[in-house]
Amino acid sequence: MSANNINFKLLTKIGEAAGFTLGPALVAFNVFNFNLTKSGFYYYRDDAQYGIAIGVFLISLAFVVRNWRK
């Protein structure tokens, strides 16, 4: 086994762990970051929408990294 293969496996595991850690944290932090209008409707601000989108992207990327070679 070469050193490049070990480094690649280590990097994929680190990326997978980061995706499964930071992704849900971003989603959970931003899913409750909504505002209430005077008429009673809920809406997400743009930064909360981007945070949810980035969190979902990180989770999806972690799943792709995990299942890439299967």
Short mmCIF file of C-alpha atoms in Angstrom, two decimals:
data_model
loop_
_atom_site.label_atom_id
_atom_site.label_comp_id
_atom_site.label_asym_id
_atom_site.label_seq_id
_atom_site.Cartn_x
_atom_site.Cartn_y
_atom_site.Cartn_z
CA MET A 1 0.00 0.00 0.00
CA SER A 2 1.47 3.32 -0.98
CA ALA A 3 1.59 6.48 1.06
CA ASN A 4 -0.70 8.28 -1.40
CA ASN A 5 -3.42 5.69 -0.92
CA ILE A 6 -3.22 6.05 2.86
CA ASN A 7 -3.36 9.83 2.60
CA PHE A 8 -6.36 9.64 0.26
CA LYS A 9 -8.22 7.32 2.64
CA LEU A 10 -7.39 9.58 5.57
CA LEU A 11 -8.58 12.66 3.69
CA THR A 12 -11.84 10.99 2.68
CA LYS A 13 -12.49 9.94 6.29
CA ILE A 14 -11.76 13.48 7.51
CA GLY A 15 -14.05 14.93 4.84
CA GLU A 16 -16.77 12.48 5.71
CA ALA A 17 -16.51 13.26 9.42
CA ALA A 18 -16.54 16.99 8.75
CA GLY A 19 -19.59 16.68 6.52
CA PHE A 20 -21.53 14.60 9.01
CA THR A 21 -20.57 16.97 11.85
CA LEU A 22 -20.80 20.43 10.33
CA GLY A 23 -23.76 19.70 8.05
CA PRO A 24 -26.31 18.83 10.74
CA ALA A 25 -24.94 21.57 12.98
CA LEU A 26 -25.55 24.20 10.29
CA VAL A 27 -29.01 22.84 9.52
CA ALA A 28 -30.03 22.69 13.19
CA PHE A 29 -28.68 26.17 13.87
CA ASN A 30 -30.46 27.76 10.92
CA VAL A 31 -33.73 25.82 10.87
CA PHE A 32 -34.91 27.72 13.94
CA ASN A 33 -33.65 31.06 12.63
CA PHE A 34 -36.94 32.27 11.18
CA ASN A 35 -38.88 35.49 11.59
CA LEU A 36 -42.56 36.12 12.14
CA THR A 37 -44.41 38.75 10.12
CA LYS A 38 -47.13 40.98 11.55
CA SER A 39 -49.75 38.88 9.78
CA GLY A 40 -48.47 35.68 11.40
CA PHE A 41 -46.42 34.10 8.62
CA TYR A 42 -43.01 32.55 9.16
CA TYR A 43 -40.14 33.20 6.78
CA TYR A 44 -36.43 32.51 6.66
CA ARG A 45 -33.97 35.30 6.08
CA ASP A 46 -31.47 34.90 3.24
CA ASP A 47 -28.54 34.03 5.52
CA ALA A 48 -30.59 31.29 7.20
CA GLN A 49 -31.56 29.88 3.80
CA TYR A 50 -27.92 29.81 2.74
CA GLY A 51 -26.94 28.14 6.01
CA ILE A 52 -29.54 25.41 5.55
CA ALA A 53 -28.46 24.92 1.93
CA ILE A 54 -24.77 24.65 2.87
CA GLY A 55 -25.59 22.20 5.66
CA VAL A 56 -27.62 19.98 3.35
CA PHE A 57 -24.81 20.18 0.77
CA LEU A 58 -22.23 19.05 3.35
CA ILE A 59 -24.40 16.12 4.42
CA SER A 60 -24.93 15.11 0.79
CA LEU A 61 -21.24 15.44 0.05
CA ALA A 62 -20.42 13.22 3.03
CA PHE A 63 -22.79 10.54 1.72
CA VAL A 64 -21.18 10.75 -1.72
CA VAL A 65 -17.68 10.46 -0.24
CA ARG A 66 -18.75 7.47 1.85
CA ASN A 67 -20.32 5.60 -1.08
CA TRP A 68 -17.93 6.68 -3.85
CA ARG A 69 -16.05 3.40 -4.33
CA LYS A 70 -18.90 0.96 -3.57
#
